[in-house]
Amino acid sequence: MIRVFSQYVSVKCIGLMLWDALLVIVCLIAAVKIRFFESPAEFAAHTMLPDFAAQVLVAVMSYMVCFYFNEMYDPHVIRAPEKHPYRLCESLGAACILLGLLYFLIPTVLISRGVFLISLTLLATAISLSRATFRMVWLESASRRPVLILGTGPLAMTVAREMTTRDDLNFEVAGLVSTSNTKSDILPASLFGHPILGSSDSLAGIAARHRITRIVVACEDRRNSLPVLALMSLRVRGVIVEEAHAALAALTGRVWLDIVRPSWFVYSGGFRRSRLHAIVKRMVDIAAGLLGLLL
């Protein structure tokens, strides 16, 4: 798992995208080989660089854009085999339309006769087989990283629910820890299916016992209830300590306005725009505007 623009991105999804791009390249080369199987000279002529490289690059970019926007890399779609055929058909259909438009505007990137249909058939088969293998081998056999949620209120349950839905990140909610240290309080055994492992006064022992790698602080009221010393000790030992609002923003890609505090906006990052960011944004705006004018 890595962070991209303050959002959790699964390394598996990035690897799957790179694998799909490689499949597109292999299918295009195999299609040319099948089309001109009995003519090595024709095969060499149609795979001559740099023309063939430009054709492959345009095809790869078009397929990847259509795969992405048809949610082929969404964890819920990857986990649900019944959704895959529809998403794949939509993606390939959209790619055909997009490539047809590009071939009309830029005829030099047009793939030679017969190759496109052969590559499309090969790609549909290869993507289907790779997705089935990916589900069986990579997702099911991945090890889970235990996460501890400090809090037992609505905010803690929201964090637990969102972490459960993002199974592509290999998070496992080991349990919740109550911030109430009053001896008279009787803690329930579980809360909405997640075990309550104890109170915050024994946070260090709970983290060591369950081999916790990440703690999400999800306390509605932190006055006189936040175990600062225990959290600092665990942070020094290498355990990641994260605030609930930042975790939710990274998990879902959006800010939960119904539970966010104004102080989170004050202390959180992401509001600084570098000069490089402004230059790149301006270049993309100009390029998109020129493309719109040309179309």
CSV table of C-alpha atoms in Angstrom, one decimal:
chain,number,residue,atom,x,y,z
A,1,MET,CA,0.0,0.0,0.0
A,2,ILE,CA,1.3,3.5,-0.9
A,3,ARG,CA,-0.1,7.0,-0.6
A,4,VAL,CA,-0.9,9.0,-3.8
A,5,PHE,CA,-2.2,12.5,-3.1
A,6,SER,CA,-2.9,11.6,0.5
A,7,GLN,CA,-5.1,8.6,-0.5
A,8,TYR,CA,-4.4,4.9,0.0
A,9,VAL,CA,-3.6,3.1,-3.2
A,10,SER,CA,-3.2,-0.6,-3.3
A,11,VAL,CA,0.1,-1.9,-4.8
A,12,LYS,CA,-1.9,-4.8,-6.1
A,13,CYS,CA,-4.0,-2.5,-8.3
A,14,ILE,CA,-0.9,-0.7,-9.6
A,15,GLY,CA,0.6,-4.0,-10.4
A,16,LEU,CA,-2.6,-5.2,-12.1
A,17,MET,CA,-2.6,-2.0,-14.2
A,18,LEU,CA,1.0,-2.6,-15.3
A,19,TRP,CA,0.1,-6.3,-16.1
A,20,ASP,CA,-2.9,-5.3,-18.2
A,21,ALA,CA,-0.7,-2.8,-20.2
A,22,LEU,CA,1.8,-5.7,-20.8
A,23,LEU,CA,-1.1,-7.9,-21.9
A,24,VAL,CA,-2.2,-5.3,-24.4
A,25,ILE,CA,1.3,-5.1,-25.9
A,26,VAL,CA,1.7,-8.9,-26.0
A,27,CYS,CA,-1.7,-9.3,-27.6
A,28,LEU,CA,-0.9,-6.7,-30.3
A,29,ILE,CA,2.4,-8.4,-31.2
A,30,ALA,CA,0.8,-11.8,-31.2
A,31,ALA,CA,-2.0,-10.6,-33.4
A,32,VAL,CA,0.5,-9.3,-36.0
A,33,LYS,CA,2.3,-12.6,-35.8
A,34,ILE,CA,-1.0,-14.5,-36.4
A,35,ARG,CA,-2.1,-12.2,-39.2
A,36,PHE,CA,1.2,-12.6,-41.1
A,37,PHE,CA,2.2,-16.0,-39.9
A,38,GLU,CA,3.2,-17.2,-43.3
A,39,SER,CA,5.0,-14.0,-44.3
A,40,PRO,CA,7.9,-13.1,-42.1
A,41,ALA,CA,8.7,-10.1,-44.3
A,42,GLU,CA,5.2,-8.7,-43.7
A,43,PHE,CA,5.5,-9.2,-40.0
A,44,ALA,CA,8.8,-7.4,-39.9
A,45,ALA,CA,7.4,-4.5,-42.0
A,46,HIS,CA,4.4,-4.1,-39.8
A,47,THR,CA,6.4,-4.2,-36.5
A,48,MET,CA,9.0,-1.7,-37.7
A,49,LEU,CA,9.9,1.0,-35.3
A,50,PRO,CA,9.0,3.8,-34.5
A,51,ASP,CA,5.6,3.5,-36.3
A,52,PHE,CA,4.6,0.3,-34.6
A,53,ALA,CA,5.6,1.7,-31.2
A,54,ALA,CA,3.4,4.7,-31.7
A,55,GLN,CA,0.5,2.4,-32.6
A,56,VAL,CA,1.0,0.2,-29.6
A,57,LEU,CA,1.3,3.2,-27.3
A,58,VAL,CA,-2.0,4.7,-28.5
A,59,ALA,CA,-3.7,1.4,-28.1
A,60,VAL,CA,-2.3,0.8,-24.6
A,61,MET,CA,-3.3,4.3,-23.4
A,62,SER,CA,-6.8,3.9,-24.8
A,63,TYR,CA,-7.4,0.5,-23.3
A,64,MET,CA,-6.1,1.6,-19.9
A,65,VAL,CA,-8.2,4.7,-19.8
A,66,CYS,CA,-11.3,2.7,-20.6
A,67,PHE,CA,-10.4,0.0,-18.1
A,68,TYR,CA,-10.0,2.6,-15.4
A,69,PHE,CA,-13.2,4.5,-16.0
A,70,ASN,CA,-15.2,1.3,-16.2
A,71,GLU,CA,-14.0,0.4,-12.7
A,72,MET,CA,-11.9,-2.6,-13.8
A,73,TYR,CA,-9.5,-1.8,-11.0
A,74,ASP,CA,-12.2,-1.2,-8.3
A,75,PRO,CA,-11.6,-3.7,-5.4
A,76,HIS,CA,-15.3,-4.6,-5.3
A,77,VAL,CA,-15.4,-5.4,-9.0
A,78,ILE,CA,-12.2,-7.5,-8.8
A,79,ARG,CA,-13.6,-9.4,-5.9
A,80,ALA,CA,-17.0,-10.1,-7.7
A,81,PRO,CA,-16.5,-12.5,-10.6
A,82,GLU,CA,-20.1,-12.0,-11.8
A,83,LYS,CA,-19.4,-8.3,-12.5
A,84,HIS,CA,-16.3,-8.9,-14.6
A,85,PRO,CA,-17.8,-9.9,-18.0
A,86,TYR,CA,-20.0,-6.8,-18.1
A,87,ARG,CA,-17.2,-4.4,-17.1
A,88,LEU,CA,-14.9,-6.0,-19.6
A,89,CYS,CA,-17.4,-5.8,-22.5
A,90,GLU,CA,-18.1,-2.1,-21.6
A,91,SER,CA,-14.4,-1.4,-21.5
A,92,LEU,CA,-13.6,-3.0,-24.8
A,93,GLY,CA,-16.6,-1.4,-26.5
A,94,ALA,CA,-15.5,2.0,-25.2
A,95,ALA,CA,-12.0,1.4,-26.3
A,96,CYS,CA,-13.1,0.5,-29.8
A,97,ILE,CA,-15.1,3.8,-30.0
A,98,LEU,CA,-12.1,5.8,-28.6
A,99,LEU,CA,-9.6,4.1,-30.9
A,100,GLY,CA,-11.9,4.6,-33.9
A,101,LEU,CA,-12.0,8.4,-33.2
A,102,LEU,CA,-8.3,8.5,-32.8
A,103,TYR,CA,-7.7,6.6,-36.0
A,104,PHE,CA,-10.0,9.0,-37.8
A,105,LEU,CA,-8.1,12.0,-36.5
A,106,ILE,CA,-4.6,10.5,-36.7
A,107,PRO,CA,-4.5,7.9,-39.4
A,108,THR,CA,-0.8,7.1,-38.9
A,109,VAL,CA,-1.5,5.3,-35.6
A,110,LEU,CA,-4.0,2.9,-37.3
A,111,ILE,CA,-3.2,-0.7,-36.7
A,112,SER,CA,-2.9,-2.7,-40.0
A,113,ARG,CA,-5.8,-4.7,-41.5
A,114,GLY,CA,-7.1,-7.7,-39.5
A,115,VAL,CA,-4.8,-7.2,-36.6
A,116,PHE,CA,-7.2,-5.1,-34.5
A,117,LEU,CA,-9.9,-7.7,-34.4
A,118,ILE,CA,-7.5,-10.5,-33.6
A,119,SER,CA,-5.8,-8.5,-30.9
A,120,LEU,CA,-9.2,-7.7,-29.4
A,121,THR,CA,-10.2,-11.3,-29.2
A,122,LEU,CA,-6.8,-12.3,-27.7
A,123,LEU,CA,-7.0,-9.4,-25.2
A,124,ALA,CA,-10.5,-10.3,-24.0
A,125,THR,CA,-9.4,-13.9,-23.3
A,126,ALA,CA,-6.1,-12.9,-21.7
A,127,ILE,CA,-7.8,-10.3,-19.4
A,128,SER,CA,-10.5,-12.8,-18.3
A,129,LEU,CA,-7.9,-15.5,-17.5
A,130,SER,CA,-5.6,-13.1,-15.7
A,131,ARG,CA,-8.4,-11.7,-13.5
A,132,ALA,CA,-9.4,-15.3,-12.4
A,133,THR,CA,-5.8,-16.1,-11.6
A,134,PHE,CA,-5.4,-12.8,-9.8
A,135,ARG,CA,-8.4,-13.5,-7.5
A,136,MET,CA,-7.2,-17.0,-6.6
A,137,VAL,CA,-3.5,-16.4,-6.1
A,138,TRP,CA,-2.8,-12.8,-5.2
A,139,LEU,CA,-5.9,-11.7,-3.3
A,140,GLU,CA,-6.8,-14.8,-1.4
A,141,SER,CA,-3.2,-15.7,-0.3
A,142,ALA,CA,-2.2,-12.2,0.8
A,143,SER,CA,-1.3,-11.7,4.5
A,144,ARG,CA,-3.3,-9.3,6.6
A,145,ARG,CA,-2.0,-6.4,8.6
A,146,PRO,CA,-3.8,-6.0,12.0
A,147,VAL,CA,-5.2,-2.6,12.7
A,148,LEU,CA,-6.4,-1.4,16.1
A,149,ILE,CA,-9.1,1.3,16.4
A,150,LEU,CA,-8.9,3.5,19.5
A,151,GLY,CA,-12.6,4.3,20.3
A,152,THR,CA,-15.9,2.6,20.4
A,153,GLY,CA,-18.3,5.4,19.2
A,154,PRO,CA,-19.9,6.1,15.8
A,155,LEU,CA,-16.6,7.5,14.4
A,156,ALA,CA,-14.8,4.3,15.3
A,157,MET,CA,-17.5,2.2,13.7
A,158,THR,CA,-17.3,4.3,10.5
A,159,VAL,CA,-13.5,3.7,10.3
A,160,ALA,CA,-14.0,0.0,10.9
A,161,ARG,CA,-16.7,-0.3,8.2
A,162,GLU,CA,-14.6,1.5,5.6
A,163,MET,CA,-11.5,-0.5,6.4
A,164,THR,CA,-13.5,-3.7,6.0
A,165,THR,CA,-14.7,-2.7,2.5
A,166,ARG,CA,-11.1,-1.9,1.4
A,167,ASP,CA,-9.9,-5.5,1.5
A,168,ASP,CA,-7.5,-4.8,-1.4
A,169,LEU,CA,-5.3,-2.9,1.2
A,170,ASN,CA,-5.0,-6.1,3.3
A,171,PHE,CA,-6.1,-4.3,6.5
A,172,GLU,CA,-7.7,-6.5,9.2
A,173,VAL,CA,-9.5,-4.8,12.1
A,174,ALA,CA,-8.1,-6.7,15.1
A,175,GLY,CA,-10.5,-5.0,17.4
A,176,LEU,CA,-11.5,-1.8,19.2
A,177,VAL,CA,-10.1,-0.3,22.4
A,178,SER,CA,-12.3,1.7,24.7
A,179,THR,CA,-11.1,5.1,25.9
A,180,SER,CA,-13.0,4.8,29.2
A,181,ASN,CA,-10.7,3.9,32.0
A,182,THR,CA,-13.3,3.9,34.7
A,183,LYS,CA,-13.2,0.6,36.7
A,184,SER,CA,-17.0,0.6,37.1
A,185,ASP,CA,-17.6,0.5,33.3
A,186,ILE,CA,-18.4,-2.9,32.0
A,187,LEU,CA,-17.1,-3.4,28.4
A,188,PRO,CA,-19.1,-5.5,26.0
A,189,ALA,CA,-17.2,-8.4,24.3
A,190,SER,CA,-17.8,-7.0,20.8
A,191,LEU,CA,-19.4,-4.1,19.0
A,192,PHE,CA,-21.0,-4.7,15.6
A,193,GLY,CA,-18.9,-7.8,15.0
A,194,HIS,CA,-15.6,-6.3,16.0
A,195,PRO,CA,-14.1,-7.4,19.4
A,196,ILE,CA,-13.4,-4.9,22.1
A,197,LEU,CA,-10.0,-5.9,23.4
A,198,GLY,CA,-9.9,-3.7,26.5
A,199,SER,CA,-9.5,-0.2,27.7
A,200,SER,CA,-6.8,2.4,26.7
A,201,ASP,CA,-4.9,2.0,30.0
A,202,SER,CA,-3.6,-1.4,28.6
A,203,LEU,CA,-3.1,-0.2,25.1
A,204,ALA,CA,0.6,-1.1,24.9
A,205,GLY,CA,-0.1,-4.7,26.0
A,206,ILE,CA,-3.0,-5.1,23.6
A,207,ALA,CA,-0.8,-3.8,20.7
A,208,ALA,CA,2.0,-6.2,21.6
A,209,ARG,CA,-0.3,-9.2,22.1
A,210,HIS,CA,-2.1,-8.8,18.7
A,211,ARG,CA,1.0,-7.6,16.8
A,212,ILE,CA,-0.6,-4.3,15.8
A,213,THR,CA,1.0,-2.4,12.9
A,214,ARG,CA,-1.4,0.6,12.8
A,215,ILE,CA,-3.6,2.4,15.3
A,216,VAL,CA,-6.4,4.7,14.2
A,217,VAL,CA,-7.4,7.2,16.9
A,218,ALA,CA,-11.2,7.6,16.5
A,219,CYS,CA,-12.3,9.3,19.8
A,220,GLU,CA,-15.1,11.7,19.7
A,221,ASP,CA,-14.1,13.3,23.0
A,222,ARG,CA,-10.3,13.3,23.7
A,223,ARG,CA,-10.4,15.3,26.9
A,224,ASN,CA,-8.6,13.3,29.7
A,225,SER,CA,-9.1,10.1,27.7
A,226,LEU,CA,-6.4,9.9,25.1
A,227,PRO,CA,-3.4,7.7,26.2
A,228,VAL,CA,-0.8,10.1,24.8
A,229,LEU,CA,2.2,8.4,26.5
A,230,ALA,CA,1.2,4.9,25.3
A,231,LEU,CA,0.7,6.2,21.7
A,232,MET,CA,4.1,8.0,21.8
A,233,SER,CA,5.7,4.8,23.0
A,234,LEU,CA,4.1,2.7,20.3
A,235,ARG,CA,5.0,5.3,17.6
A,236,VAL,CA,8.6,5.1,18.6
A,237,ARG,CA,8.5,1.3,18.2
A,238,GLY,CA,7.3,1.7,14.6
A,239,VAL,CA,3.6,1.4,15.0
A,240,ILE,CA,1.8,3.8,12.7
A,241,VAL,CA,-0.6,6.1,14.6
A,242,GLU,CA,-3.2,7.9,12.4
A,243,GLU,CA,-6.1,10.3,13.1
A,244,ALA,CA,-9.5,9.0,12.1
A,245,HIS,CA,-10.4,11.8,9.8
A,246,ALA,CA,-7.2,11.5,7.9
A,247,ALA,CA,-7.7,7.7,7.6
A,248,LEU,CA,-11.2,8.1,6.3
A,249,ALA,CA,-10.0,10.6,3.7
A,250,ALA,CA,-7.3,8.2,2.6
A,251,LEU,CA,-9.6,5.2,2.5
A,252,THR,CA,-12.5,6.8,0.6
A,253,GLY,CA,-11.0,9.8,-1.2
A,254,ARG,CA,-13.4,12.2,0.4
A,255,VAL,CA,-13.8,14.3,3.5
A,256,TRP,CA,-16.6,13.2,5.9
A,257,LEU,CA,-18.1,16.6,6.7
A,258,ASP,CA,-20.6,15.2,9.2
A,259,ILE,CA,-17.9,14.1,11.6
A,260,VAL,CA,-14.9,16.3,10.7
A,261,ARG,CA,-13.6,18.9,13.1
A,262,PRO,CA,-12.4,22.3,12.0
A,263,SER,CA,-9.0,21.7,13.6
A,264,TRP,CA,-8.5,18.9,11.1
A,265,PHE,CA,-8.4,21.4,8.2
A,266,VAL,CA,-6.0,23.5,10.2
A,267,TYR,CA,-3.4,20.8,10.8
A,268,SER,CA,-3.8,18.5,7.8
A,269,GLY,CA,-1.7,18.7,4.7
A,270,GLY,CA,-2.6,19.0,1.1
A,271,PHE,CA,-3.4,22.7,0.9
A,272,ARG,CA,0.0,23.8,-0.4
A,273,ARG,CA,0.3,24.0,-4.1
A,274,SER,CA,3.9,24.0,-5.5
A,275,ARG,CA,5.0,25.9,-8.5
A,276,LEU,CA,5.5,22.6,-10.4
A,277,HIS,CA,1.9,21.6,-9.6
A,278,ALA,CA,0.7,24.9,-11.0
A,279,ILE,CA,2.8,24.6,-14.1
A,280,VAL,CA,1.6,21.1,-14.8
A,281,LYS,CA,-2.0,22.0,-14.2
A,282,ARG,CA,-1.7,25.0,-16.6
A,283,MET,CA,-0.2,22.8,-19.3
A,284,VAL,CA,-2.9,20.2,-18.9
A,285,ASP,CA,-5.6,22.9,-19.1
A,286,ILE,CA,-4.1,24.4,-22.3
A,287,ALA,CA,-3.7,20.9,-23.9
A,288,ALA,CA,-7.3,20.0,-23.1
A,289,GLY,CA,-8.5,23.3,-24.4
A,290,LEU,CA,-6.6,22.9,-27.7
A,291,LEU,CA,-7.9,19.4,-28.1
A,292,GLY,CA,-11.4,20.6,-27.5
A,293,LEU,CA,-11.0,23.3,-30.2
A,294,LEU,CA,-9.6,20.8,-32.7
A,295,LEU,CA,-12.5,18.4,-32.1
